[in-house]
PDB file of C-alpha atoms in Angstrom:
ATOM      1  CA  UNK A 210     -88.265-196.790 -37.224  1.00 90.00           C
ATOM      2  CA  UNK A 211     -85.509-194.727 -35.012  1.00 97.00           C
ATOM      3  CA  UNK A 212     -86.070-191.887 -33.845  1.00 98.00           C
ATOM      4  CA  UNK A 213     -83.110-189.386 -32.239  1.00 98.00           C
ATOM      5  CA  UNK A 214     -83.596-186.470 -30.012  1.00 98.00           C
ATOM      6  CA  UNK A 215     -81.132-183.801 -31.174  1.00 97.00           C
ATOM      7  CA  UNK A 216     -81.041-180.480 -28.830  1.00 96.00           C
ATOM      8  CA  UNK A 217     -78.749-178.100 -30.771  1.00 94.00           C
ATOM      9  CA  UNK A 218     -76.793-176.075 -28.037  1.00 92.00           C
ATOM     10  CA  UNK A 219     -75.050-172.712 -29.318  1.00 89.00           C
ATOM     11  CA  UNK A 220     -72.847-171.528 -27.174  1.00 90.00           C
ATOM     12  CA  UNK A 221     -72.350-167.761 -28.498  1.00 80.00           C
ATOM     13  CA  UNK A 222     -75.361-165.439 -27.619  1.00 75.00           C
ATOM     14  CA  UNK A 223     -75.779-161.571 -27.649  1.00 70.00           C
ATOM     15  CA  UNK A 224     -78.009-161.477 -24.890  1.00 75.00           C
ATOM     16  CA  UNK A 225     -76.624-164.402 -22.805  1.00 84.00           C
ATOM     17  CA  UNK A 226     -73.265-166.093 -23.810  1.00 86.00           C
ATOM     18  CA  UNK A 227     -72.880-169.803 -22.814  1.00 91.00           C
ATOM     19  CA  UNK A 228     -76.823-170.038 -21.641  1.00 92.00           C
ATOM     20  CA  UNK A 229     -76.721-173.831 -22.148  1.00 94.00           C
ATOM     21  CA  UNK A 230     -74.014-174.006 -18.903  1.00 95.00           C
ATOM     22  CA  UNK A 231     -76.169-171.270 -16.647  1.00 93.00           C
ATOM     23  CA  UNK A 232     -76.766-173.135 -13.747  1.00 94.00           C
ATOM     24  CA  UNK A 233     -80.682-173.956 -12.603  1.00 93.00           C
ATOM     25  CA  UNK A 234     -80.454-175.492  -9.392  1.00 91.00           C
ATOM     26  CA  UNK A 235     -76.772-176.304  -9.332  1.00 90.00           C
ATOM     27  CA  UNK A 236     -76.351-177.780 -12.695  1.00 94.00           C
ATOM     28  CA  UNK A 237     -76.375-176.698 -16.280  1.00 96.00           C
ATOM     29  CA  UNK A 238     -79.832-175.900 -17.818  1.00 95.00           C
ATOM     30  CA  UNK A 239     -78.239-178.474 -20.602  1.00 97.00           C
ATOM     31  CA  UNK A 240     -78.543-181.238 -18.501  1.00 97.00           C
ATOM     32  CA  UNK A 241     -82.133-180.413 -17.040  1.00 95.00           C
ATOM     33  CA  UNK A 242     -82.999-180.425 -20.995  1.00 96.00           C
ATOM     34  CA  UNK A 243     -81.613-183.640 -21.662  1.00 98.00           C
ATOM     35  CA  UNK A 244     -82.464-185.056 -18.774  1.00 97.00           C
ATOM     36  CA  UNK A 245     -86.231-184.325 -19.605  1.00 96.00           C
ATOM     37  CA  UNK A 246     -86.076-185.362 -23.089  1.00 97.00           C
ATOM     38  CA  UNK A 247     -84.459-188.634 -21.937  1.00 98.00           C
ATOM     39  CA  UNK A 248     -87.815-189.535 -20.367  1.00 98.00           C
ATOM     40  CA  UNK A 249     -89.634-190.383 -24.078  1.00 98.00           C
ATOM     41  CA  UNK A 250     -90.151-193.094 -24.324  1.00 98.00           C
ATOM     42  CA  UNK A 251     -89.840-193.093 -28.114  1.00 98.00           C
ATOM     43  CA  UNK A 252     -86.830-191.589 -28.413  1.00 98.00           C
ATOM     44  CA  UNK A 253     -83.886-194.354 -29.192  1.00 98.00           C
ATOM     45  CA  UNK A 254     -81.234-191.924 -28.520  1.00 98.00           C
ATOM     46  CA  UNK A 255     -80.407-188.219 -27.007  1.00 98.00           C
ATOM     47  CA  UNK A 256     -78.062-186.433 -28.381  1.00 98.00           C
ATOM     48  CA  UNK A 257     -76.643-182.726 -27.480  1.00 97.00           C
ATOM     49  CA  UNK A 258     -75.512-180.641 -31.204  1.00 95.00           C
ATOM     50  CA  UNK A 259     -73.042-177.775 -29.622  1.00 94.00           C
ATOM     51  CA  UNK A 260     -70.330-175.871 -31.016  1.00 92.00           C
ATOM     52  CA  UNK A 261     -68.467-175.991 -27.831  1.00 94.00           C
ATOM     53  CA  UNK A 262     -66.213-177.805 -26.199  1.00 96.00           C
ATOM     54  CA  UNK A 263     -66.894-176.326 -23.163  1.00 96.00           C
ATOM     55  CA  UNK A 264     -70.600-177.597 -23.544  1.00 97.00           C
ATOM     56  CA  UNK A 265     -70.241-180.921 -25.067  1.00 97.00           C
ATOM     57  CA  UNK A 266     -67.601-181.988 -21.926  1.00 97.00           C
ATOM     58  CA  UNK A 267     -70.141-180.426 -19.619  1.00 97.00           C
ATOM     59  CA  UNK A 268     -73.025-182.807 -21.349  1.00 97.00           C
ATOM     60  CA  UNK A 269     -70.254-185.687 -20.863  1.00 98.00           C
ATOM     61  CA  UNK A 270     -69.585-185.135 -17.705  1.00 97.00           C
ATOM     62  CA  UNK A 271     -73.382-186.163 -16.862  1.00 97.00           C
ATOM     63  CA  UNK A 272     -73.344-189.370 -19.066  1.00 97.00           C
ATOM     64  CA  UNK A 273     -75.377-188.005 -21.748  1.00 97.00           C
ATOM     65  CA  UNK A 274     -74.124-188.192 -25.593  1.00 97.00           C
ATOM     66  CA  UNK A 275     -72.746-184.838 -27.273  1.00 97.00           C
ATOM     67  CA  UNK A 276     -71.455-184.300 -31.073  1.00 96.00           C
ATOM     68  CA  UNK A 277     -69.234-181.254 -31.798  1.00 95.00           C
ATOM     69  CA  UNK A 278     -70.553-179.535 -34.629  1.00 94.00           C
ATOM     70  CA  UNK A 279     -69.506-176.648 -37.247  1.00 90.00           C
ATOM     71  CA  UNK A 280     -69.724-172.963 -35.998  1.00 87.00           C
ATOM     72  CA  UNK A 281     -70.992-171.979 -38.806  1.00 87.00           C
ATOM     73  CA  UNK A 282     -74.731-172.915 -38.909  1.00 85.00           C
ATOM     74  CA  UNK A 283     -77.474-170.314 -39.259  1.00 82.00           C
ATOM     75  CA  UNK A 284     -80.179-172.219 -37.646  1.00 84.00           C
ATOM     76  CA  UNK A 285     -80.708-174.941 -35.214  1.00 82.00           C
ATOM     77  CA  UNK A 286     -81.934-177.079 -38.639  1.00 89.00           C
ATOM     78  CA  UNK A 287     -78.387-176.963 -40.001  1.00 90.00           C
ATOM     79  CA  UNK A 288     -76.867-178.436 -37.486  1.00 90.00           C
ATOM     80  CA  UNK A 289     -79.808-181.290 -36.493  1.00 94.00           C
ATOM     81  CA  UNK A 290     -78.468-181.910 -40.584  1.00 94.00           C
ATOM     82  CA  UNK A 291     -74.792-182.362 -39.668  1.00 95.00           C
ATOM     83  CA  UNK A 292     -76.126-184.979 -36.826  1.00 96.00           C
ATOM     84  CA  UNK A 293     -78.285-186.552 -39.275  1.00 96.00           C
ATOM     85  CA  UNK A 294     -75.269-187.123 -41.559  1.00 95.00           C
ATOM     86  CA  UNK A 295     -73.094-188.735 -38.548  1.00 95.00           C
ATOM     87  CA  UNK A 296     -75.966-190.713 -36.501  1.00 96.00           C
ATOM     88  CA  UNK A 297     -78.017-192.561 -38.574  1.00 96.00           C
ATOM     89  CA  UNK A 298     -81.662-192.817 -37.717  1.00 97.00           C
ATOM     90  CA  UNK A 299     -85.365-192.375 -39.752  1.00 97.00           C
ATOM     91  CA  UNK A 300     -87.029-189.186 -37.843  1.00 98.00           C
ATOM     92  CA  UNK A 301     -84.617-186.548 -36.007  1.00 98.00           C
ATOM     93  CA  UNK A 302     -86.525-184.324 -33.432  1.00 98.00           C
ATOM     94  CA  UNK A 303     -84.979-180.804 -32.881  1.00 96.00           C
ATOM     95  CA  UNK A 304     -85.565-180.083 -29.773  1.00 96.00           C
ATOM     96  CA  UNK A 305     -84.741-176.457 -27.810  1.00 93.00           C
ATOM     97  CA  UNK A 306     -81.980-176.525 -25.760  1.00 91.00           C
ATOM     98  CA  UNK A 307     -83.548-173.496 -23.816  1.00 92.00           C
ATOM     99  CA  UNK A 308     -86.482-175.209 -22.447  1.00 94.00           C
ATOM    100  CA  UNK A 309     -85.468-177.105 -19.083  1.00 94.00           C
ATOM    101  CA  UNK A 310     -89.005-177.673 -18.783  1.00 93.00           C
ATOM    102  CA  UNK A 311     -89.373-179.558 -22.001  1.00 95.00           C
ATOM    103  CA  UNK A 312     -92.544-182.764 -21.492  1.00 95.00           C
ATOM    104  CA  UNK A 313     -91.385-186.076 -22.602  1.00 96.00           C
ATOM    105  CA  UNK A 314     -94.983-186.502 -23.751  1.00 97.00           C
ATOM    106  CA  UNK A 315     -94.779-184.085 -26.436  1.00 97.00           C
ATOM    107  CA  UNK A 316     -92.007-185.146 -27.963  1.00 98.00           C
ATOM    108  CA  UNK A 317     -93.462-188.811 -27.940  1.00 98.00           C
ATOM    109  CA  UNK A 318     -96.619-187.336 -29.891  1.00 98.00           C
ATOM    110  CA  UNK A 319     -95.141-186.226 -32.080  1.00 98.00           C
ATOM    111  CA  UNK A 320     -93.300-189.584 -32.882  1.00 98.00           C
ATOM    112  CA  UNK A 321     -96.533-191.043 -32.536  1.00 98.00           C
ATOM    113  CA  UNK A 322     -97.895-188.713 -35.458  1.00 98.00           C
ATOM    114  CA  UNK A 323     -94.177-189.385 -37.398  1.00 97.00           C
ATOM    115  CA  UNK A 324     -95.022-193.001 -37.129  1.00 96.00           C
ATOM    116  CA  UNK A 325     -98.366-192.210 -38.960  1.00 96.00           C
ATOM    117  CA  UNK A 326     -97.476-189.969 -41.360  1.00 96.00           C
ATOM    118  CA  UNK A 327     -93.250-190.923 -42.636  1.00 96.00           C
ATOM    119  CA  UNK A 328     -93.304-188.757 -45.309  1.00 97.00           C
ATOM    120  CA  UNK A 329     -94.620-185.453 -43.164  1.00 98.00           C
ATOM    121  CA  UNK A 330     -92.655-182.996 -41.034  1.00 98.00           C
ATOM    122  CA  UNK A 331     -94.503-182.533 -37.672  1.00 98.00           C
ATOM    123  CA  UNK A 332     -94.189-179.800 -34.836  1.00 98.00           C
ATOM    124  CA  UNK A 333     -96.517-178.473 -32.302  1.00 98.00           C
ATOM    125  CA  UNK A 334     -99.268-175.804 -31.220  1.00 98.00           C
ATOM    126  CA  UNK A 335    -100.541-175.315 -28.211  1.00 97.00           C
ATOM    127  CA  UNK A 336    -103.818-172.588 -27.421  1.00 97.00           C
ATOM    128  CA  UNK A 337    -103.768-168.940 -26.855  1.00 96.00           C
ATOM    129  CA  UNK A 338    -105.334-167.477 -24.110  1.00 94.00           C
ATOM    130  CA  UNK A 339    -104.084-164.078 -23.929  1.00 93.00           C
ATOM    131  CA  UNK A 340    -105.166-161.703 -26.257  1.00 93.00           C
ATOM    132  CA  UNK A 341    -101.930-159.918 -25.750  1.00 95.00           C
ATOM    133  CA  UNK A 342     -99.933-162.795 -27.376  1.00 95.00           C
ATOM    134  CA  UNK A 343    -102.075-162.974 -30.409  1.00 96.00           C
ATOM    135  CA  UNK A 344    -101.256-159.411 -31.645  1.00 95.00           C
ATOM    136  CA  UNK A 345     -97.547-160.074 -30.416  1.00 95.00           C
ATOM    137  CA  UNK A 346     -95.093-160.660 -33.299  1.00 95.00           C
ATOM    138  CA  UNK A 347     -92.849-162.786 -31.101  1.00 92.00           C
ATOM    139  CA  UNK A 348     -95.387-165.537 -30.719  1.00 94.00           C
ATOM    140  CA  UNK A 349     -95.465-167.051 -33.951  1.00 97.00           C
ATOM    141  CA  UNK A 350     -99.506-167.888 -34.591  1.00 98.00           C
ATOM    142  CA  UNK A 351    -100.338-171.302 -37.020  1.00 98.00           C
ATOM    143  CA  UNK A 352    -103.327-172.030 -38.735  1.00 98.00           C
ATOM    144  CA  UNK A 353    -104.094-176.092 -40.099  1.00 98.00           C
ATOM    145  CA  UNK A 354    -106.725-177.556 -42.580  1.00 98.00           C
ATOM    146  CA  UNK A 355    -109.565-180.149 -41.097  1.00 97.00           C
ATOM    147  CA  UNK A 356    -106.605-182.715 -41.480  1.00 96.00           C
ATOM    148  CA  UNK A 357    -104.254-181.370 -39.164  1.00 97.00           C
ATOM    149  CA  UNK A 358    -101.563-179.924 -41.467  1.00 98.00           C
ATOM    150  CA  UNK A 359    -100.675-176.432 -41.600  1.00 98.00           C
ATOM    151  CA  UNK A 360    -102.196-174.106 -43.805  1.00 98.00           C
ATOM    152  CA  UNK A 361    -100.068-171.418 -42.746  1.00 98.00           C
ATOM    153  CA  UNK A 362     -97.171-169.940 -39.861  1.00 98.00           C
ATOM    154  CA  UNK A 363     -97.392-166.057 -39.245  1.00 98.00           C
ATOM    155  CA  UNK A 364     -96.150-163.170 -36.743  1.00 97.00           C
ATOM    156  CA  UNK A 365     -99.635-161.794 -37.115  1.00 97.00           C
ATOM    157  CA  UNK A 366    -102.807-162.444 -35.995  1.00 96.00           C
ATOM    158  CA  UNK A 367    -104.062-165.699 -38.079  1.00 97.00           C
ATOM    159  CA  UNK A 368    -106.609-165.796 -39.241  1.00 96.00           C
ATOM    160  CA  UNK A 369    -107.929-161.814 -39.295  1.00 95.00           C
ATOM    161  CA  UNK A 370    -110.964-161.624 -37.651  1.00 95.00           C
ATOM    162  CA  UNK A 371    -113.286-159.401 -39.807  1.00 94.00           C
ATOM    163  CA  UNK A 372    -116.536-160.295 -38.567  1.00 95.00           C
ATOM    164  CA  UNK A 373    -115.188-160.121 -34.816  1.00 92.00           C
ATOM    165  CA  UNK A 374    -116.942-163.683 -34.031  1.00 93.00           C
ATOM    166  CA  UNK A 375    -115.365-166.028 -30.846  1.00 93.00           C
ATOM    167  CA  UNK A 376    -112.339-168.031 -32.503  1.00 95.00           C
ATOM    168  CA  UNK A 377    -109.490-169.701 -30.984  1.00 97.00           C
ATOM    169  CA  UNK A 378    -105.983-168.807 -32.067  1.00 98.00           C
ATOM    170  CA  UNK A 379    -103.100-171.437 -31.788  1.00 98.00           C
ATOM    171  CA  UNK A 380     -99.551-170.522 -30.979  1.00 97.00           C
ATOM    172  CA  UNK A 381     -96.616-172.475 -32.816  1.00 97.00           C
ATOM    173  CA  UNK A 382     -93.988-174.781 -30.731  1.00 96.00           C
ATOM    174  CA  UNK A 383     -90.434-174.416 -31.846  1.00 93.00           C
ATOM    175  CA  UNK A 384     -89.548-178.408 -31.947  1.00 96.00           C
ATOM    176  CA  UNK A 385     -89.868-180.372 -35.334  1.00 97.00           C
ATOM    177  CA  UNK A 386     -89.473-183.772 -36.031  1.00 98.00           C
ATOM    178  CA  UNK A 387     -88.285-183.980 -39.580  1.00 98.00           C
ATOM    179  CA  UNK A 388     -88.084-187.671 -41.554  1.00 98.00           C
ATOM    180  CA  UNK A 389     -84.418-188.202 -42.801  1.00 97.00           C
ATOM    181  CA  UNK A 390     -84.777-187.072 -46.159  1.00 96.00           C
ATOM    182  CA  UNK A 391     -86.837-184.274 -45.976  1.00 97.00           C
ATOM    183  CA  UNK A 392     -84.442-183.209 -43.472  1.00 96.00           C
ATOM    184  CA  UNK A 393     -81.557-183.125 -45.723  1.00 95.00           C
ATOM    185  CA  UNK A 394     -83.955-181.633 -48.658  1.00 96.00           C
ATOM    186  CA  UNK A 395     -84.660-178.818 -46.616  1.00 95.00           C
ATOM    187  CA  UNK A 396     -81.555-177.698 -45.670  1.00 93.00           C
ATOM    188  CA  UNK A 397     -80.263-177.746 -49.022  1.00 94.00           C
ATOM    189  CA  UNK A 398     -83.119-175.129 -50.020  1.00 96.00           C
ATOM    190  CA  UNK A 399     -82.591-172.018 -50.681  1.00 94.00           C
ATOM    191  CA  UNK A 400     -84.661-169.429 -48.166  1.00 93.00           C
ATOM    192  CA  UNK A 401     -87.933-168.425 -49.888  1.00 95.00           C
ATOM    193  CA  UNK A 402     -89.720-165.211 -50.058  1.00 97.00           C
ATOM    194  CA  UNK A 403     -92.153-165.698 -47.182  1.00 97.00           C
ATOM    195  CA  UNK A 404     -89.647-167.017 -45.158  1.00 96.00           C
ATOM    196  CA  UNK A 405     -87.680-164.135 -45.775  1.00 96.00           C
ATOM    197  CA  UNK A 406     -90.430-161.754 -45.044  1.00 97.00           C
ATOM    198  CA  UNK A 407     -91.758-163.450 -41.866  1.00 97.00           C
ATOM    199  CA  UNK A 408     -88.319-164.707 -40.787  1.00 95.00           C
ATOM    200  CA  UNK A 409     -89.803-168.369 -40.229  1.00 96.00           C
ATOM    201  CA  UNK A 410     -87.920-171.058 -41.041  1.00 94.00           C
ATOM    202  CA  UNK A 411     -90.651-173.443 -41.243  1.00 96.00           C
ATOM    203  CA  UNK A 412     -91.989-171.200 -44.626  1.00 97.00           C
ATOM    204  CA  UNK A 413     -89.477-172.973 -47.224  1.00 96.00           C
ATOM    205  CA  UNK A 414     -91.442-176.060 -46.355  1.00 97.00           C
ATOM    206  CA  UNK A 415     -95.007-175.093 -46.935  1.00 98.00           C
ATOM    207  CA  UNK A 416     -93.319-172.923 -49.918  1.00 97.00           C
ATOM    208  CA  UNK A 417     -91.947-176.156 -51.471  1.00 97.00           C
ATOM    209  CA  UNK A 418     -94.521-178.865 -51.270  1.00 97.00           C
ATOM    210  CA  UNK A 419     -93.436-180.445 -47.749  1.00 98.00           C
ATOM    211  CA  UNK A 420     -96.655-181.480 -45.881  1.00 98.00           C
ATOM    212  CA  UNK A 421     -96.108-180.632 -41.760  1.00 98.00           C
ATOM    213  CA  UNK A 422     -98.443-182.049 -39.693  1.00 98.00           C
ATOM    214  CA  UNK A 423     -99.576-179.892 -36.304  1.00 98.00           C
ATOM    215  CA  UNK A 424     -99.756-181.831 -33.309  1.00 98.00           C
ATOM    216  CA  UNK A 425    -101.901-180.222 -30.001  1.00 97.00           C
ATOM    217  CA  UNK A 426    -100.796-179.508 -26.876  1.00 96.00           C
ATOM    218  CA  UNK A 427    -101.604-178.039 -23.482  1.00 94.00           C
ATOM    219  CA  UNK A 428     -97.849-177.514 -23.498  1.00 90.00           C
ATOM    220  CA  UNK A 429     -96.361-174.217 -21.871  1.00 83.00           C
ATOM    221  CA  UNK A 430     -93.137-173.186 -23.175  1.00 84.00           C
ATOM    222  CA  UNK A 431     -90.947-172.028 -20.646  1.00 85.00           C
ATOM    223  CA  UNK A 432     -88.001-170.129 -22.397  1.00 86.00           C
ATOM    224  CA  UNK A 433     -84.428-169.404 -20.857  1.00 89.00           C
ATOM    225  CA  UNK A 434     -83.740-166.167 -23.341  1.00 85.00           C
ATOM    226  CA  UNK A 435     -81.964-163.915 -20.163  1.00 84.00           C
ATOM    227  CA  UNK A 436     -80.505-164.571 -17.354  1.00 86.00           C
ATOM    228  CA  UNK A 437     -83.091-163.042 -15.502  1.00 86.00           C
ATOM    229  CA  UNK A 438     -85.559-165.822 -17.224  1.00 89.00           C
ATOM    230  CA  UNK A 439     -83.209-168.230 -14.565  1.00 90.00           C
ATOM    231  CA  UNK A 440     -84.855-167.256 -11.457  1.00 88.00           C
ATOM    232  CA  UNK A 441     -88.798-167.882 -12.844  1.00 88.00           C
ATOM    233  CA  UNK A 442     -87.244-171.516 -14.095  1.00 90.00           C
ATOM    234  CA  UNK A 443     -85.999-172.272 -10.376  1.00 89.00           C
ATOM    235  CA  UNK A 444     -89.413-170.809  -8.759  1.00 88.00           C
ATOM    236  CA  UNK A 445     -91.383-173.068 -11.015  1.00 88.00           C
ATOM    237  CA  UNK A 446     -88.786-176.200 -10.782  1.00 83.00           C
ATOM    238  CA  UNK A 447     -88.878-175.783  -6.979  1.00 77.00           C
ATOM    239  CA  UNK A 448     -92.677-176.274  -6.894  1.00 58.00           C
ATOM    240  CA  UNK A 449     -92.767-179.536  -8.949  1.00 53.00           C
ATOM    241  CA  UNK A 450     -91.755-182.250  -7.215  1.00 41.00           C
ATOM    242  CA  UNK A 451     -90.756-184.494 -10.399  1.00 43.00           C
ATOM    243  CA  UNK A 452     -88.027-181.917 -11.250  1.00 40.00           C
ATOM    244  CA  UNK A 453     -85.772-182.086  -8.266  1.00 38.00           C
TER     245      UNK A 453
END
């Protein structure tokens, strides 16, 4: 079964336009992505999804693969779909294009998990250990039945703990790896009510029928969302050794 990395790379953003060429270290936080994701080794093939030409010569320029995609896609799902329709492969992972510090090993489990389960979606969840974040409405909590699909994505606090007893809460990762089909099923949805409501994405699946299966991880994402989120990626690049 082949499996294709797809890191959709926007170049139009209010807070920071053309974030996938900001430099980290002297070269674009694009090709620290791919770079990363090129160490899976279940991957078959790593592709950059921009809507730039700027971008996709800058991914070139490396060696790595880029396809120029429409501008008009409202979420990073759309236009892993457009790939889908020009690279052919069984399982497309989207992968953020914002996350220079991305772990080859996650992506690979969640492969793994494709490999076991064809007809689910999969994505990720890794612990919560600040209290803060599990009241926060930016950190999208999940919750998943004793077989390790999800029962549920929300901005609040899953489940609500009435009777105040020790639980741990689980924070969702933003990468999905979707089988072909279900990939092109889903995009041809219509948005559902809870997705609506919650602004999730990942609701129209649970709302239709489509199983997702929840991979763990001790994975900490490690977002590019300002420019001033540049400097903490260098201070933390410049202490691992494996990243220079």
């Amino acid at each position: 079964m082949k499996a294709i990395g797809v890191i959709p790379a926007r170049y139009g953003s209010t807070r920071f336009p053309g974030k996938p060429l900001a430099l980290i270290h002297d070269k674009p936080m694009i090709q620290h992505v791919y770079e990363q994701v090129s160490k899976s080794k279940e991957l078959d093939l790593v592709v950059v999804a921009t809507d730039h030409e700027l971008i996709k010569t800058a991914v070139e320029s490396f060696g790595g693969k880029a396809v120029l995609t429409r501008t008009d896609h409202e979420t990073g799902s759309d236009r892993i779909a457009e790939v889908a329709s020009k690279i052919d492969g069984d399982f497309y992972v989207n992968i953020q294009g914002d996350e220079p510090l991305i772990k080859a090993e996650l992506i690979d489990a969640l492969v793994q998990a494709a490999k076991e389960s064809p007809e689910s979606v999969v994505t990720a969840k890794t612990e919560i250990h600040s209290e803060e974040d599990i009241d926060n409405p930016n950190v999208v909590k999940v919750v998943t039945n004793n077989c390790g699909s999800a029962l549920y994505f929300s901005r609040s606090a899953i489940p609500f703990n009435r009777a105040k007893k020790e639980h741990t809460y689980f924070k969702h990762l933003g990468i999905y790896l979707y089988p072909k089909e279900i990939l092109k099923d889903f995009v041809n949805l219509p948005q559902s009510s809870l997705e609506e409501v919650e602004m999730l994405e990942q609701l129209r699946l649970l709302e239709n029928g489509f199983d997702i299966k929840v991979v763990e991880t001790n994975y900490e994402v490690v977002g590019v969302d300002t420019p001033e989120d540049i400097q903490k990626v260098e201070e933390i690049l410049g202490g691992l050794k494996q990243y220079v």
